[in-house]
XYZ file of C-alpha atoms in Angstrom:
561
model
C -115.620 -21.647 186.173
C -117.767 -18.914 184.568
C -117.058 -18.215 180.815
C -117.533 -14.655 179.962
C -119.130 -15.537 176.938
C -121.933 -17.634 175.838
C -121.181 -20.761 173.887
C -123.815 -20.285 170.915
C -122.463 -16.599 170.502
C -119.123 -18.108 170.358
C -119.977 -20.391 167.819
C -121.505 -17.990 165.407
C -118.223 -15.352 165.951
C -116.284 -18.552 164.849
C -118.241 -18.849 161.788
C -118.003 -15.087 160.834
C -114.316 -15.100 161.385
C -113.858 -18.207 159.149
C -116.029 -16.210 156.533
C -114.021 -13.008 157.365
C -110.909 -14.821 156.821
C -111.947 -16.562 153.572
C -113.083 -12.738 152.098
C -109.423 -11.625 153.151
C -107.778 -14.449 150.893
C -109.245 -13.085 148.161
C -107.973 -9.356 148.352
C -105.812 -8.683 145.345
C -102.256 -9.631 146.011
C -101.279 -5.831 145.276
C -103.329 -4.903 148.544
C -101.166 -7.004 150.896
C -98.213 -5.868 152.642
C -96.386 -8.778 151.157
C -95.022 -10.036 154.641
C -95.379 -14.064 154.810
C -95.919 -13.759 158.782
C -96.616 -11.182 161.325
C -94.630 -11.976 164.561
C -93.766 -10.317 168.145
C -90.079 -8.790 168.035
C -89.596 -12.365 169.957
C -90.851 -14.367 167.097
C -94.286 -15.337 168.313
C -96.726 -15.320 165.608
C -99.539 -12.799 165.780
C -103.286 -13.395 164.316
C -104.265 -10.828 162.410
C -107.800 -10.254 164.268
C -108.737 -11.490 167.725
C -112.067 -11.873 169.099
C -114.093 -13.716 171.643
C -113.013 -16.802 170.317
C -109.382 -16.508 171.222
C -110.281 -16.339 175.056
C -113.812 -18.278 174.525
C -113.455 -20.044 178.341
C -112.195 -16.639 179.715
C -113.422 -16.517 183.421
C -113.229 -12.613 184.773
C -112.791 -13.691 188.498
C -110.205 -16.298 187.823
C -108.379 -14.441 185.389
C -108.455 -10.907 185.945
C -110.261 -10.047 189.284
C -109.777 -6.703 190.506
C -106.510 -4.409 190.826
C -105.100 -4.872 194.715
C -106.900 -8.632 194.564
C -105.833 -11.959 193.669
C -104.507 -13.080 191.003
C -103.225 -9.371 190.839
C -103.431 -9.430 187.175
C -105.104 -5.703 186.718
C -102.355 -4.377 189.522
C -100.904 -5.015 193.024
C -102.167 -1.705 194.184
C -105.928 -1.350 194.665
C -105.965 2.378 193.335
C -102.635 2.102 191.127
C -101.611 5.503 189.918
C -104.574 7.043 190.968
C -103.539 6.417 194.733
C -99.492 7.062 193.758
C -97.891 7.778 190.586
C -95.129 5.401 189.809
C -91.631 6.321 190.963
C -89.627 7.970 188.243
C -86.066 6.426 189.074
C -83.699 7.628 186.275
C -80.291 5.333 186.497
C -77.023 7.704 186.981
C -73.488 7.473 187.821
C -70.831 9.405 186.271
C -67.058 9.615 186.982
C -66.756 10.741 190.442
C -69.033 10.722 193.486
C -69.018 14.117 193.506
C -70.420 14.658 189.747
C -72.722 11.642 190.282
C -74.222 13.436 193.592
C -74.489 16.625 191.552
C -76.741 15.085 188.999
C -78.910 13.409 191.712
C -79.519 16.980 193.074
C -80.352 18.006 189.669
C -82.674 15.146 188.921
C -84.142 15.537 192.197
C -84.571 19.274 191.374
C -86.487 18.425 188.192
C -89.160 16.057 189.573
C -87.511 13.006 190.157
C -89.131 10.810 192.773
C -86.393 8.009 193.289
C -82.687 7.654 193.385
C -80.709 5.066 191.091
C -77.005 4.207 190.975
C -74.954 2.778 188.504
C -71.564 2.044 189.599
C -68.299 1.731 187.145
C -66.987 -1.667 186.434
C -64.179 -2.147 189.268
C -66.929 -1.489 191.590
C -69.235 -3.858 190.157
C -66.650 -6.543 190.117
C -65.641 -5.823 193.588
C -62.246 -3.894 192.845
C -60.769 -0.995 194.320
C -59.701 1.999 191.729
C -56.107 1.278 192.844
C -56.109 -2.563 191.717
C -54.088 -3.115 188.707
C -57.389 -5.063 187.095
C -59.173 -1.498 187.364
C -56.521 0.149 185.799
C -58.299 2.800 183.082
C -61.816 1.676 183.929
C -62.375 4.433 186.792
C -65.663 6.193 186.390
C -66.108 5.057 182.685
C -69.748 3.533 183.259
C -70.636 4.841 186.608
C -69.596 5.914 189.799
C -66.292 4.660 191.561
C -66.966 3.543 195.499
C -64.081 2.651 197.174
C -64.787 3.543 200.485
C -67.332 4.718 202.705
C -65.882 8.100 202.105
C -67.307 8.018 198.342
C -70.360 6.700 199.469
C -70.936 9.658 202.132
C -69.960 12.183 199.081
C -72.262 10.232 196.492
C -75.341 11.016 198.889
C -74.025 14.326 200.607
C -77.430 16.517 201.193
C -80.002 14.164 199.878
C -82.587 13.113 202.501
C -82.013 9.581 202.548
C -84.593 8.801 205.007
C -87.354 10.345 202.646
C -86.165 9.136 199.045
C -85.798 5.511 198.165
C -82.547 4.717 196.567
C -81.673 1.842 194.035
C -78.315 0.271 193.703
C -77.379 -1.919 190.827
C -74.800 -3.854 192.137
C -74.585 -7.683 192.030
C -71.096 -9.892 193.572
C -70.258 -6.930 195.721
C -73.843 -5.997 196.924
C -73.748 -6.929 200.505
C -70.822 -4.445 200.481
C -72.139 -1.311 198.905
C -75.460 -2.211 201.401
C -73.345 -2.111 204.427
C -71.760 1.378 202.938
C -74.921 2.781 202.770
C -76.388 1.777 205.895
C -73.308 2.870 207.803
C -73.603 6.098 205.912
C -76.947 6.895 207.019
C -76.133 6.021 210.614
C -73.078 8.615 210.590
C -75.830 10.887 209.745
C -78.005 10.054 212.725
C -80.730 7.989 210.230
C -81.449 4.757 211.865
C -81.646 1.831 209.629
C -85.130 1.063 209.986
C -85.732 4.222 208.015
C -84.235 3.452 204.907
C -85.912 2.510 201.764
C -84.592 1.176 198.574
C -83.279 -1.479 196.316
C -79.870 -3.446 196.106
C -80.231 -5.393 192.713
C -78.177 -8.516 194.523
C -79.541 -10.842 191.658
C -76.579 -13.263 191.200
C -78.606 -16.113 189.353
C -79.237 -13.766 186.281
C -75.291 -12.725 186.760
C -74.421 -16.273 185.781
C -77.354 -16.698 183.216
C -76.749 -13.384 181.189
C -74.929 -10.399 182.626
C -72.139 -12.314 183.755
C -70.229 -10.295 186.397
C -69.070 -12.363 188.683
C -67.087 -12.998 192.345
C -67.953 -16.087 194.238
C -69.624 -19.466 192.652
C -73.327 -19.894 192.871
C -73.677 -21.579 196.050
C -71.686 -19.100 197.851
C -73.494 -16.250 196.123
C -76.573 -17.656 197.111
C -75.451 -17.964 201.135
C -74.579 -14.210 200.918
C -77.952 -13.168 199.349
C -80.030 -14.968 201.980
C -77.940 -13.099 204.715
C -78.850 -10.045 202.900
C -82.505 -11.210 202.943
C -82.330 -12.410 206.674
C -80.576 -9.217 207.869
C -82.962 -6.821 205.975
C -86.015 -8.821 207.238
C -84.906 -8.344 210.841
C -83.165 -5.249 210.569
C -83.991 -2.693 207.604
C -87.635 -3.572 207.142
C -88.509 -1.082 204.445
C -85.534 -2.229 202.283
C -85.912 -4.455 199.354
C -83.113 -6.641 199.593
C -83.297 -8.282 196.037
C -84.388 -7.152 192.575
C -84.933 -10.255 190.559
C -84.113 -9.171 187.456
C -84.978 -9.882 183.761
C -83.819 -7.030 182.359
C -80.375 -8.373 181.818
C -81.683 -11.503 180.359
C -83.571 -9.528 178.184
C -80.759 -7.546 177.018
C -78.616 -10.623 176.491
C -80.969 -11.804 173.765
C -83.607 -13.565 175.434
C -87.573 -13.634 174.079
C -90.168 -11.894 176.512
C -91.323 -15.717 177.537
C -87.716 -16.339 178.431
C -87.455 -13.135 180.363
C -90.712 -13.944 182.109
C -89.832 -17.633 182.829
C -86.171 -17.344 183.864
C -86.810 -14.262 185.979
C -89.450 -16.250 188.065
C -87.540 -19.497 188.139
C -84.912 -17.269 190.043
C -87.213 -15.761 192.331
C -88.594 -19.371 193.388
C -85.017 -20.316 193.895
C -84.454 -17.440 196.082
C -87.455 -17.979 198.037
C -86.894 -21.616 198.576
C -83.229 -20.774 199.762
C -84.494 -18.410 202.037
C -87.328 -20.953 203.820
C -84.608 -23.641 203.858
C -82.463 -20.724 206.373
C -85.710 -20.913 208.456
C -86.985 -17.680 207.558
C -90.940 -17.405 207.362
C -91.972 -16.978 203.783
C -94.321 -14.001 204.930
C -92.019 -12.335 207.040
C -89.440 -11.710 203.804
C -91.404 -12.258 200.432
C -93.105 -8.683 200.638
C -89.705 -7.214 200.285
C -88.798 -9.094 196.938
C -88.758 -6.870 193.968
C -88.564 -7.395 190.374
C -87.173 -5.750 187.621
C -88.067 -6.022 184.163
C -87.142 -5.001 180.669
C -89.597 -2.739 178.289
C -89.138 -3.598 174.876
C -90.293 -2.139 171.930
C -93.021 -4.570 171.182
C -95.841 -2.632 172.904
C -98.462 -5.261 173.420
C -95.964 -8.326 174.168
C -94.538 -6.317 176.947
C -97.651 -5.634 178.449
C -98.977 -9.021 178.212
C -95.561 -9.730 179.983
C -96.200 -7.853 183.098
C -99.647 -9.184 183.477
C -98.825 -12.692 183.139
C -95.851 -12.122 185.566
C -98.153 -10.883 188.476
C -100.990 -13.504 187.893
C -98.085 -16.419 187.865
C -96.022 -14.920 190.878
C -99.416 -14.710 192.912
C -99.873 -18.362 192.020
C -96.490 -19.400 193.024
C -96.483 -17.814 195.940
C -99.902 -19.149 197.008
C -99.552 -22.384 195.961
C -96.315 -23.201 196.059
C -94.667 -21.634 198.915
C -98.236 -21.570 200.744
C -97.785 -17.784 201.688
C -100.530 -16.321 203.631
C -100.106 -12.780 203.565
C -101.495 -10.583 200.562
C -98.310 -8.607 200.311
C -96.331 -11.737 199.788
C -98.228 -12.528 196.626
C -97.380 -9.109 195.177
C -95.050 -8.910 192.161
C -93.575 -5.176 192.503
C -91.290 -4.095 189.490
C -88.939 -1.674 188.378
C -89.000 -1.220 184.771
C -86.264 0.087 182.143
C -86.682 0.836 178.842
C -84.616 -1.450 176.460
C -80.814 -0.516 176.220
C -80.716 -2.910 173.257
C -83.379 -1.243 171.174
C -81.457 2.172 171.026
C -79.405 2.291 168.464
C -75.999 4.872 167.490
C -77.885 5.710 163.858
C -80.020 8.415 163.995
C -79.867 8.627 167.703
C -82.616 10.813 167.874
C -85.357 8.170 167.091
C -84.411 6.702 170.449
C -86.476 9.368 171.897
C -89.640 7.819 170.198
C -88.633 4.170 170.972
C -88.206 5.104 174.689
C -91.641 6.500 174.764
C -93.390 3.780 173.288
C -91.555 1.399 175.667
C -92.119 3.730 178.649
C -95.986 3.705 177.532
C -96.086 0.024 177.550
C -94.504 -0.223 181.199
C -97.249 2.386 182.364
C -100.023 0.430 180.869
C -98.581 -2.766 182.397
C -98.543 -1.304 185.939
C -95.008 -0.701 186.450
C -94.139 0.426 190.445
C -91.025 2.519 189.129
C -89.264 3.558 185.627
C -86.015 4.383 184.192
C -86.410 5.893 180.720
C -83.138 5.620 178.937
C -81.530 8.840 177.199
C -81.346 8.998 173.575
C -77.438 9.208 173.970
C -77.195 6.199 176.132
C -76.444 4.138 173.281
C -73.215 6.378 172.801
C -72.067 7.204 176.117
C -72.966 8.171 180.095
C -75.914 10.318 179.413
C -75.466 14.388 179.272
C -77.846 16.457 181.764
C -79.662 17.456 178.696
C -80.505 13.839 177.753
C -81.408 12.925 180.911
C -83.744 15.668 181.223
C -85.783 14.825 178.056
C -85.862 11.483 179.405
C -87.298 12.392 182.785
C -89.804 14.531 180.952
C -90.733 11.830 178.849
C -92.190 10.096 181.981
C -93.536 13.170 183.156
C -95.552 13.851 180.161
C -97.019 10.766 180.165
C -98.194 11.063 183.840
C -99.298 14.474 183.839
C -100.824 15.191 180.308
C -101.775 12.275 178.343
C -104.250 10.566 180.829
C -102.818 7.204 180.288
C -102.757 6.875 184.538
C -106.225 7.651 184.814
C -107.789 4.312 184.601
C -106.245 0.808 185.458
C -105.359 -1.677 183.481
C -107.018 0.091 180.548
C -106.207 -2.772 178.129
C -107.732 -5.294 180.381
C -110.489 -7.257 178.303
C -108.753 -6.771 175.190
C -109.116 -10.115 173.394
C -105.532 -9.856 171.988
C -104.312 -8.474 175.257
C -106.006 -11.297 177.286
C -104.953 -13.864 174.626
C -101.463 -12.837 174.612
C -101.137 -12.927 178.428
C -102.918 -16.575 178.362
C -99.962 -17.722 175.816
C -97.248 -16.371 177.654
C -98.422 -17.132 180.816
C -98.397 -20.895 179.411
C -95.406 -20.877 177.749
C -93.815 -19.668 180.847
C -94.901 -22.275 183.101
C -93.450 -24.973 180.602
C -90.207 -23.325 181.058
C -90.332 -23.276 184.709
C -91.685 -27.096 184.838
C -88.426 -27.745 182.590
C -85.875 -26.095 184.994
C -88.169 -27.984 188.312
C -87.405 -31.312 186.364
C -83.909 -30.196 186.082
C -83.345 -29.575 189.873
C -84.129 -26.082 190.133
C -82.352 -23.076 188.822
C -78.991 -23.603 190.396
C -78.840 -27.023 188.577
C -80.291 -25.617 185.387
C -77.411 -22.930 185.450
C -75.154 -25.796 185.917
C -76.071 -27.650 182.828
C -75.933 -23.967 180.805
C -79.891 -24.472 180.224
C -80.969 -20.993 180.563
C -77.856 -19.954 178.744
C -78.261 -22.102 175.383
C -81.920 -21.176 175.371
C -80.920 -17.252 175.190
C -77.955 -17.657 172.727
C -80.089 -19.715 170.621
C -82.957 -16.959 170.915
C -80.406 -13.979 170.130
C -79.016 -16.244 167.246
C -82.596 -16.318 165.729
C -83.229 -12.584 166.202
C -79.908 -11.541 164.580
C -80.820 -14.010 161.616
C -83.918 -12.729 161.175
C -82.493 -8.966 161.509
C -79.855 -9.785 158.588
C -82.581 -10.880 156.460
C -84.774 -7.658 157.001
C -87.386 -9.859 158.549
C -86.932 -7.954 161.622
C -86.311 -3.977 161.108
C -84.623 -1.390 163.304
C -85.158 2.019 161.448
C -82.082 3.586 160.422
C -79.805 0.521 160.833
C -81.190 -1.969 158.570
C -84.134 0.216 156.691
C -84.306 3.722 155.987
C -80.656 3.934 156.617
C -78.755 7.691 155.686
C -75.463 8.357 154.974
C -75.453 11.588 156.772
C -73.927 11.637 160.640
C -76.143 13.137 163.015
C -74.156 15.379 165.412
C -74.809 14.593 169.214
C -72.979 16.019 171.866
C -71.777 13.422 174.184
C -70.393 13.122 177.897
C -66.900 13.189 178.217
C -65.099 11.454 181.065
C -62.468 13.793 182.684
C -59.340 11.968 182.253
C -57.817 13.152 185.549
C -60.601 11.639 187.379
C -58.850 8.461 188.213
C -55.771 9.976 189.698
C -57.877 12.123 192.123
C -59.960 8.947 192.881
C -56.458 7.291 193.619
C -55.727 9.995 195.718
C -58.758 9.965 197.916
C -58.727 6.181 198.437
C -54.965 6.512 199.258
C -55.524 9.345 201.793
C -58.358 7.343 203.174
C -56.135 4.311 204.015
C -53.470 6.209 205.374
C -55.467 7.896 207.864
C -57.742 5.071 209.245
C -57.360 3.025 212.258
C -55.382 0.326 210.672
C -55.932 -2.264 213.893
C -59.738 -1.771 213.865
C -59.706 -2.464 210.154
C -57.969 -5.532 210.486
C -59.760 -7.000 213.424
C -63.233 -6.118 211.170
C -61.620 -7.801 208.376
C -60.666 -11.077 210.654
C -64.287 -11.051 212.111
C -65.691 -11.010 208.331
C -63.690 -13.984 207.483
C -65.004 -15.756 210.512
C -68.508 -15.103 209.564
C -67.763 -16.505 206.155
C -66.324 -19.514 207.499
C -68.901 -19.868 209.817
C -72.850 -19.478 209.802
C -72.984 -15.870 211.322
C -74.720 -13.797 209.117
C -72.213 -11.423 207.391
C -74.111 -7.993 207.451
C -73.161 -6.811 210.769
C -69.618 -7.445 210.229
C -69.689 -5.693 206.796
C -71.387 -2.599 208.211
C -68.685 -2.868 210.930
C -65.894 -2.899 208.623
C -67.626 -0.208 206.341
C -67.632 2.067 209.360
C -64.033 1.384 209.577
C -63.239 2.778 206.084
C -62.179 -0.835 205.208
C -62.456 -0.696 201.172
C -64.896 -2.270 198.983
C -61.900 -4.902 197.565
C -60.906 -5.529 201.197
C -63.948 -6.815 202.016
C -64.582 -8.520 198.733
C -61.179 -10.564 198.926
C -62.267 -11.980 202.224
C -65.206 -13.310 200.065
C -63.213 -14.605 197.360
C -60.383 -15.993 199.981
C -63.292 -18.065 202.106
C -65.395 -18.739 199.096
C -63.418 -19.001 196.051
C -63.678 -17.144 192.507
C -66.062 -18.178 189.894
C -64.835 -18.616 186.123
C -67.353 -18.306 183.251
C -67.221 -21.518 181.458
C -67.743 -19.979 177.972
C -71.155 -21.508 176.984
C -71.899 -20.769 173.597
């Protein structure tokens, strides 16, 4: 180890800091803030001043290195944003496929560089609009996709062989991906040219977001099917986005978000290896998805620790040989849970700070929340402001000119080290429980998150944590905001289109496709070829998901609290 600081100098600084602290304590009480402790938004106590004493055994080569080199703390690409800016990928999904397609075209015309799809609740749960469980939910929180026809409209006129597309979908992820592949191939675009991401992260659903279909073991089988199929047939596609975002939105701390996300990643890699896949064949297409919360330095430290930890896990735990297998590439979304309905224009400021943390933390792509996202699906005006926030950061501020500009900060390096140590302790506990699947069965991550959420709420209620406009600086006046209104006639139009597709397709072909899908599920064949065949025959989303439910069973949440 090559310590960056000389021991005798560190000793002098230590004595100097002690004297400074004693002087600080003599300051008149009236000149102090009155706060007893200073903590991050996650509750971690922060020192008033950081010096070389806090990182006195710091080894530059071991801890940082250079961008594009192990351990990748400073970034996975050698040139980072000088070589390629982050992808500006605004999450969009509103009402019908036609409306969402129009929003996609608009955002691309305004400089967006990637697509990201939000689906409505029935689609997220694997139900068609005509199912009684879906009544009243069509298009309310995203776009409704029942059949290949909807998918064709959704991406009509968009260069899907040039733009990467992300789909935030989990239990029915293989089905939506099959529809996307079938849509592209009908347009003459081969699957090997497609780039994008399906979220496809069921472990975090059991932990945090709670959209379910099949039990955990069966869900893992379907995920490994997609990893295997993507490795062989769709090499530019990220078949999973291992997501901490929803874990954080459920109330976790930053350390828990980091630890549980990487523990989920370990479980997926282990399952794919047990299938017989070569780790270096599939690991380069694993991607991650993190939250950008409002505590600026804590978030930057989290991203830096995540890269370093994942590189170590892949190199030493899974013996990956390819450098690309060690990369932790991640998408970031600013924190929805930090937005407030009160004084909603303040959300522009919150989102800007969060986006800046994501950029300084080295994200590969970014969604910036619209200020009205806490109230409804964003209007075009609000979505444009959110996109412009990214463009101002990229084009005007100079923050993208230097790679990892906070590297070497006593505070940031100390915080990065502390987050790494704390997250490793969580991962060790999960290993001791037999891995993430077993830990979920024992409700371990769920209870840890619940405790953290309760702690934050208690601090908020006691005004130890402040949200401007909510528990401090409150005003009685209601700020008028134009919000997006869902077309009430949308559901009838969607039902009519789905029925028309069902009535005009080749029923015999659909039946045969679904039977073959059932046989693949019952046996060991990969389900993806059967799903693409069924989607091409215009089998509906629910018809395919019902095969999963019939073969694998339906998961019911135990209601942990």
